[in-house]
Coordinates of C-alpha atoms in Angstrom, one line a residue:
X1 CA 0.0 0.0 0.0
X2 CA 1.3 3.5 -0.8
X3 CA 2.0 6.4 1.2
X4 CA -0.6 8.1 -0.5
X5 CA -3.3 5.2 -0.3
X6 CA -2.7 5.1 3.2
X7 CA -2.8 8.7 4.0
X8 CA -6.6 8.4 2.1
X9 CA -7.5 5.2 3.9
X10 CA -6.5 7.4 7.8
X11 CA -8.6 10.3 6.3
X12 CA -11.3 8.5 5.3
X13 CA -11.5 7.0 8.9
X14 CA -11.2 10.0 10.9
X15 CA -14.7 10.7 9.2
X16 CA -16.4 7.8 9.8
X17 CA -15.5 8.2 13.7
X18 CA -16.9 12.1 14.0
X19 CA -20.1 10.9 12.5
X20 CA -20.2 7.0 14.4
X21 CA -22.7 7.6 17.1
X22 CA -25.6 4.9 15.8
X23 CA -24.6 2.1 18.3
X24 CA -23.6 3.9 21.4
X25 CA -20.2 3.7 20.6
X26 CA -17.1 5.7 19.7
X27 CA -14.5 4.1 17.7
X28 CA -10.8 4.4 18.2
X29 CA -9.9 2.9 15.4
X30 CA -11.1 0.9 11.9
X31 CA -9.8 -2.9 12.1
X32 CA -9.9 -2.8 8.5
X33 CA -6.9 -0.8 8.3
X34 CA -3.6 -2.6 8.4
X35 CA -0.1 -1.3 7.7
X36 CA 2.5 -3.1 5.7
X37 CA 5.2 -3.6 8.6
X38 CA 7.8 -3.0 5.4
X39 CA 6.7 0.3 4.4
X40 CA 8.6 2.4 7.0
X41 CA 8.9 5.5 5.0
X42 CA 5.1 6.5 6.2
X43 CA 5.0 10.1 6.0
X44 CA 2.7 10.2 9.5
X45 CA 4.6 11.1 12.9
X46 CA 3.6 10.0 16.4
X47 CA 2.0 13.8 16.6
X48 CA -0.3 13.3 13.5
X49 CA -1.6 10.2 14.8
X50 CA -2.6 12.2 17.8
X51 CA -4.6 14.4 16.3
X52 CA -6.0 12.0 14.7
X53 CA -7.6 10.6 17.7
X54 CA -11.2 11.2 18.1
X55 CA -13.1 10.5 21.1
X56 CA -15.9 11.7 23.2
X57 CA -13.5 12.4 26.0
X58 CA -11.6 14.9 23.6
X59 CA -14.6 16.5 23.0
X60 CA -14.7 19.9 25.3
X61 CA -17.9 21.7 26.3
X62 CA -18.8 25.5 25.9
X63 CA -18.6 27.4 28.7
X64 CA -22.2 27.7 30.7
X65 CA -25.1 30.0 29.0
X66 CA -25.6 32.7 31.8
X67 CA -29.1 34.0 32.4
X68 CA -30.5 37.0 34.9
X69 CA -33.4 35.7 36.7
X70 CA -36.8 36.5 37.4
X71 CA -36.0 38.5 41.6
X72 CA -39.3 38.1 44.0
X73 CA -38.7 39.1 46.9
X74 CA -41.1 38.6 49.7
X75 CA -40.6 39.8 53.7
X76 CA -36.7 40.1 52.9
X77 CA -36.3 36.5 51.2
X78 CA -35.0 36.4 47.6
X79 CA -36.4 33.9 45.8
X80 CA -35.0 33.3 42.0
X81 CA -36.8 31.8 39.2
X82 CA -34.9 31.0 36.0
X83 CA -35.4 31.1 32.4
X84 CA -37.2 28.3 30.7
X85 CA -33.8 26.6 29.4
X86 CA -34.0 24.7 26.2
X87 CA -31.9 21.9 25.7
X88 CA -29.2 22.7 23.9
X89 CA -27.0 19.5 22.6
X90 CA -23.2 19.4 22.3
X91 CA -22.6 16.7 20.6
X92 CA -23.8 13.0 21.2
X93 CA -26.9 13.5 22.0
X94 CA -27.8 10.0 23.2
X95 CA -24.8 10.2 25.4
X96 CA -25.3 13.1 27.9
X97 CA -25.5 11.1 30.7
X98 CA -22.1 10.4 30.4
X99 CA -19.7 13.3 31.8
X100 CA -17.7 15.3 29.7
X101 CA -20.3 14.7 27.0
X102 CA -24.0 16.5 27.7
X103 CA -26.0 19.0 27.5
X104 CA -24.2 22.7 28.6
X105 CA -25.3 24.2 31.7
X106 CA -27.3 28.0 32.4
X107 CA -25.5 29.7 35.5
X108 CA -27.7 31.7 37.4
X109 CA -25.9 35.7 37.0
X110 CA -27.3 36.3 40.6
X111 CA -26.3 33.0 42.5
X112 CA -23.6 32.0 40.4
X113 CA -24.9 28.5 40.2
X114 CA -24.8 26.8 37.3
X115 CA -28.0 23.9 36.1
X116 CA -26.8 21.2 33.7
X117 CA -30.5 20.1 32.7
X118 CA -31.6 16.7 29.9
X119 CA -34.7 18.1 29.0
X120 CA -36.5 21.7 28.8
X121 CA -37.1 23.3 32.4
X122 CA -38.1 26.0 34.9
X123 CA -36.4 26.6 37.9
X124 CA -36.9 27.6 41.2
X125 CA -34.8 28.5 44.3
X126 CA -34.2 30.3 47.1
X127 CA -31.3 30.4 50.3
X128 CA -32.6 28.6 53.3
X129 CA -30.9 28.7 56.9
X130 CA -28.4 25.9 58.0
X131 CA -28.8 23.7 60.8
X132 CA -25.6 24.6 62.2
X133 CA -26.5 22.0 65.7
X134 CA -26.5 19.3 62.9
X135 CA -23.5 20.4 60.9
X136 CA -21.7 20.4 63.9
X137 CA -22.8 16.8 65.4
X138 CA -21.1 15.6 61.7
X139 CA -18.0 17.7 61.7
X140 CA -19.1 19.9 59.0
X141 CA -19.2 23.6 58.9
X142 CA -21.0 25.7 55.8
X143 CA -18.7 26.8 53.6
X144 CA -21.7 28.7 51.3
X145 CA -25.4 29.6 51.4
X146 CA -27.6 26.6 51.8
X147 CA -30.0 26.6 48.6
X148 CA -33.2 25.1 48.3
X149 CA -33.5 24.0 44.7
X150 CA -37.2 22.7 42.8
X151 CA -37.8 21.9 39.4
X152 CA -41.5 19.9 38.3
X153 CA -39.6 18.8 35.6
X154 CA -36.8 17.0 37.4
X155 CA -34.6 17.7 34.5
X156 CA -31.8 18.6 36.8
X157 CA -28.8 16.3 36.5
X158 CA -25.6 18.1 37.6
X159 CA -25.1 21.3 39.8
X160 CA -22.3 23.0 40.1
X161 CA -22.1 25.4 43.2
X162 CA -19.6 28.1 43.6
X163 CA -17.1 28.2 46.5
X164 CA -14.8 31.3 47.3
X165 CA -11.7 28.8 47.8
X166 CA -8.2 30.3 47.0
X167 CA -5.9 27.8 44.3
X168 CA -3.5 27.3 47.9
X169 CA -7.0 25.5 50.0
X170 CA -7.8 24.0 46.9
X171 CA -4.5 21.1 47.0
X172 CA -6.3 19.7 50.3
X173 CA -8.5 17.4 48.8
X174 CA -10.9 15.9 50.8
X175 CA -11.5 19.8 52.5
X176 CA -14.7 20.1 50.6
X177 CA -18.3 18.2 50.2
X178 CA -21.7 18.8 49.2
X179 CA -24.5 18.6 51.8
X180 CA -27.7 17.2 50.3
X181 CA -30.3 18.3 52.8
X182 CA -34.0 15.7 52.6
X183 CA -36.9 15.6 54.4
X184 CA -35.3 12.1 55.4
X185 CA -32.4 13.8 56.8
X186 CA -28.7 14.8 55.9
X187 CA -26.5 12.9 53.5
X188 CA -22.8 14.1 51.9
X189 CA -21.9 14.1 48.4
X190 CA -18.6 13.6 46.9
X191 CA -17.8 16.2 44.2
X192 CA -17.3 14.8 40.5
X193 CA -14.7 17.6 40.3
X194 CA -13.7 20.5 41.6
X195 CA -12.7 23.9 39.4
X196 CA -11.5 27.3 40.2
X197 CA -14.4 28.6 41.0
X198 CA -17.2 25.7 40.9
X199 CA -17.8 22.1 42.8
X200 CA -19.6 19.7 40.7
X201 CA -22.1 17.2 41.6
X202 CA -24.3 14.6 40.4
X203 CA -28.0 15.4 41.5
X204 CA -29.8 12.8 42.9
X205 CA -33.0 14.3 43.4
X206 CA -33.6 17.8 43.8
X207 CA -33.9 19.5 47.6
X208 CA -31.5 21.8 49.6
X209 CA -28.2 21.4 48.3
X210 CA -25.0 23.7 49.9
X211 CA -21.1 23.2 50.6
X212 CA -19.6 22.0 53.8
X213 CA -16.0 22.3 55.3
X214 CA -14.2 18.7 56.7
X215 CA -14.3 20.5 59.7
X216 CA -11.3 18.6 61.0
X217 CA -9.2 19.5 58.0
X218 CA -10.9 22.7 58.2
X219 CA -9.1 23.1 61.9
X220 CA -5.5 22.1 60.4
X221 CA -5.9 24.8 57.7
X222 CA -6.9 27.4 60.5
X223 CA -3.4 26.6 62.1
X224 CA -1.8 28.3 59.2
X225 CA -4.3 31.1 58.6
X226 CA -7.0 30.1 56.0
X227 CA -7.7 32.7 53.1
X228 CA -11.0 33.1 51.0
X229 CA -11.8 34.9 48.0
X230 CA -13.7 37.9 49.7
X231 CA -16.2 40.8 48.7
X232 CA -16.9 44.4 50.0
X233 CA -20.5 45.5 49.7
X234 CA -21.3 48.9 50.8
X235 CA -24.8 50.3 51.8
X236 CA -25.4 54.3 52.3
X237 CA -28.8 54.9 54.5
X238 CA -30.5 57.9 54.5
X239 CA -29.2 60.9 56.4
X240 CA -30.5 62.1 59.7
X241 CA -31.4 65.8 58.9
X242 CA -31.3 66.4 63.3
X243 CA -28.2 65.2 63.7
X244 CA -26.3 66.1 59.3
X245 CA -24.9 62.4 59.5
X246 CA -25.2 59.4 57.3
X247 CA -24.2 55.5 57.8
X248 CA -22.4 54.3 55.4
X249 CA -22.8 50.1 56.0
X250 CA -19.6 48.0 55.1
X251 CA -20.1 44.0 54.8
X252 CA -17.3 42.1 54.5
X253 CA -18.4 38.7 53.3
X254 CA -17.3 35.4 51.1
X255 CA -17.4 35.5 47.6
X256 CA -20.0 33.4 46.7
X257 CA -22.9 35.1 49.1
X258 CA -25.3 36.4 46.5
X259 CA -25.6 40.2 46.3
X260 CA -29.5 39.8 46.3
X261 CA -29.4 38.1 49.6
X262 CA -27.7 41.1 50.7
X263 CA -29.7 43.9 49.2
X264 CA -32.7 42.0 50.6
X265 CA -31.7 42.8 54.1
X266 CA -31.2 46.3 54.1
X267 CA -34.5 48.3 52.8
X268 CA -34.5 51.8 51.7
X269 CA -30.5 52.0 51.5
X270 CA -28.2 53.1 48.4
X271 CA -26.1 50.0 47.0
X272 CA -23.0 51.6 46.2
X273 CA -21.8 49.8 43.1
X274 CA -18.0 49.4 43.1
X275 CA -15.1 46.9 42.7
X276 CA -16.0 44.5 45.7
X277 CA -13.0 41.7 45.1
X278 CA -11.0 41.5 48.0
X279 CA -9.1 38.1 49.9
X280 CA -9.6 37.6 53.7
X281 CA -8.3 35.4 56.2
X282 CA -10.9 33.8 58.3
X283 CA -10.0 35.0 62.1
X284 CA -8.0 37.8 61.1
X285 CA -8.3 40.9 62.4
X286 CA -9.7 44.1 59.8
X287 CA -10.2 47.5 60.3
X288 CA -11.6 50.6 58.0
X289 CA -10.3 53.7 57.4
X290 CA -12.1 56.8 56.1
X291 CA -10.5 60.1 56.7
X292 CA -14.0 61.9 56.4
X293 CA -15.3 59.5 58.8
X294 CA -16.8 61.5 62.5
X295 CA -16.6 57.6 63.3
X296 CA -15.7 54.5 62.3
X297 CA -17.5 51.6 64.7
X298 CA -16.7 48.8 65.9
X299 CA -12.7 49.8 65.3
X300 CA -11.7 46.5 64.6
X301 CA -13.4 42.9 63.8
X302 CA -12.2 39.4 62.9
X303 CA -13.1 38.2 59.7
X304 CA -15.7 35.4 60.1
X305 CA -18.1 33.3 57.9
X306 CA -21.4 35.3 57.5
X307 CA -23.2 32.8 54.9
X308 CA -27.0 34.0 56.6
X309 CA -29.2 35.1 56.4
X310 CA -29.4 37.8 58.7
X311 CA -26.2 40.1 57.0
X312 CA -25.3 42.6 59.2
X313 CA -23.2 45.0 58.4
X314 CA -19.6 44.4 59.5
X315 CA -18.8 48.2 60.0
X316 CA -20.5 51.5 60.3
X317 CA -18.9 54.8 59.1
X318 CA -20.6 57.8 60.4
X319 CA -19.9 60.5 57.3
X320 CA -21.3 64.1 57.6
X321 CA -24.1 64.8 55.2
X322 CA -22.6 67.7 52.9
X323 CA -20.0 65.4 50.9
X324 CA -20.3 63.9 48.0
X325 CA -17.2 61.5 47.6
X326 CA -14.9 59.7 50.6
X327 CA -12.4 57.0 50.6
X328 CA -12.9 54.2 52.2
X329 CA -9.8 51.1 52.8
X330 CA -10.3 48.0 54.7
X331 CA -6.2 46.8 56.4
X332 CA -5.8 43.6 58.2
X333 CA -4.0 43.3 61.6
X334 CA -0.9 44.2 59.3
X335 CA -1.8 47.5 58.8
X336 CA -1.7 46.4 55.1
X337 CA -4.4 47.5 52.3
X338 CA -6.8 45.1 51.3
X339 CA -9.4 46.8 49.8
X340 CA -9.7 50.3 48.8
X341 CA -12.1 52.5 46.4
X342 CA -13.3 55.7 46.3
X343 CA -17.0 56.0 47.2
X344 CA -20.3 58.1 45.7
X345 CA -21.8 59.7 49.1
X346 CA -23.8 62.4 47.7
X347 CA -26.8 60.5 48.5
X348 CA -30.1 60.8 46.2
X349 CA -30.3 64.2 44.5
X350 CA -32.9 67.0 45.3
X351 CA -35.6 65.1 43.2
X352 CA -35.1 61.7 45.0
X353 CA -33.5 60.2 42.2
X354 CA -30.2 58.1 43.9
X355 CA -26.9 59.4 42.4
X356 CA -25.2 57.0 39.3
X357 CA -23.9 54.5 40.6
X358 CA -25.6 53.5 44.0
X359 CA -28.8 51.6 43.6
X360 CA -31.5 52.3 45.7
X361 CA -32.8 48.8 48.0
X362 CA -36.7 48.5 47.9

């Protein structure tokens, strides 16, 4: 057989595994094909035969389809209903069940969770309260909001909840699992895998699903001072026309706490929309500086795990009423920066209309 002939007989092969999906199974190669153990001037290297390799396992998803979600809010409890998702095929469509080769997910822009669905669905979900007394009798402690999850359609497969790990928490495996919270009780999931910014999980059956700390490992990391991807959220309430002050709330919370949650809890306040990124050590000490500030209270807090649902504000920064811009940075026991931005404090203007960019809280 020729070099040529052979190159057309590997081409001709390659096609016929992208398109073999009839029986439920992916080819690796054509038994048909045999090379003459002579003809060693074969113009294919080890690389070519590489890329020739076509398998489902080679086959890489698109990143998740974000959507915004339908907010209804009810006595201070957010409650999110998603789009109705279409199913949208990769590629093997009888095959989704397998992972690495299904259906892409929807992540939620609010929640950052993310749906991997096998059929057309609705979505609805809300954060619930943990029961801390049973965490505890386990050895587990929340590392998340606790989120109560229903669908009619049970399309559900896979979830994928976001954690606020750093990449230096993430080489202790075994530090993370995924509660799955019944009306028959408490069970633990094993993640699938765990990514920069996501844990995945199989779903069972859908109920209150949220992420747990081995709270023994959780204790050995503490030893050597535990950072979390962190955000700053900051809340202006209205003035006090008596006294010419404003509060200007700071919360200091864990990455993947969901603004809404947040926004929910403090009615007729300004959000102040700026850069919130910021990385904390749990049981450090912080403190806030703002050199307009009459007062800055409490003067100093350690940095704990508020995952709700009451979110209180971590500090308070009492700021006369007649300015319309401060600067306000957040320092660890250090003394060093963590988080700094200049701040809108001009408050709504005289027509009631809040100043670009805060966001008034209904």
């Amino acid at each position: 057989m020729t070099d040529a002939l052979v190159k057309d007989k590997i081409k001709e092969d390659v096609q016929l595994l992208e398109y073999e999906d009839s029986n439920d199974q992916i080819l690796h190669g054509h038994s048909d094909l045999k090379l003459d153990p002579n003809d060693t001037k074969l113009d294919v290297s080890e690389d070519d035969t590489k890329k020739l390799d076509v398998s489902e396992d080679n086959i890489k998803l698109k990143p998740p389809s974000s959507f915004r979600p339908e907010l209804q809010t009810e006595s201070a409890q957010v409650s999110y209903r998603s789009i109705p998702f279409p199913l949208i095929h990769q590629r093997f469509p009888h095959r989704h069940k397998k992972r690495g080769n299904k259906e892409s997910g929807f992540e939620c822009s609010s929640t950052g969770l993310v749906f991997v669905v096998d059929k057309e669905a609705e979505l609805l979900y809300r954060t619930v309260q943990w029961d801390n007394s049973l965490l505890q009798s386990a050895g587990k402690t929340p590392a998340g909001p606790l989120f109560n999850i229903q669908c009619p359609e049970a399309a559900v497969w896979e979830l994928h909840l976001p954690h606020r790990e750093t990449k230096d928490a993430l080489i202790h495996e075994g530090l993370l699992l995924v509660v799955h919270v019944t009306e028959d009780g408490m069970s633990f999931l094993n993640p699938l895998e765990i990514t920069d910014t996501h844990v995945i999980v199989k779903v069972p059956h859908l109920s209150s699903f949220g992420l747990v700390w081995v709270s023994e490992m959780l204790g050995r990391l503490w030893n050597y001072m535990k950072p979390v991807s962190g955000q700053a959220f900051l809340f202006l309430r209205p003035p006090n026309p008596k006294t010419q002050k404003q509060n200007l709330n700071v919360f200091l919370l864990p990455s993947n706490v969901p603004l809404e949650e947040v926004k929910a809890k403090q009615q007729n306040s300004l959000f102040i929309e700026v850069p919130s990124y910021c990385r904390l050590i749990i049981n450090q000490s912080y403190t806030v500086h703002c050199v307009k500030a009459h007062k800055v209270q409490p003067k100093k807090i350690e940095f704990d795990l508020d995952v709700g649902p009451n979110y209180l504000p971590t500090f308070q920064i009492r700021l006369p009423t007649n300015i319309e811009e401060a600067t306000v940075t957040v320092r660890d026991q250090t003394d060093t920066d963590v988080w700094e931005s200049e701040v809108d404090v001009s408050g709504p203007d005289p027509a009631g209309t809040p100043s670009a960019p805060a966001q008034r809280v209904q």
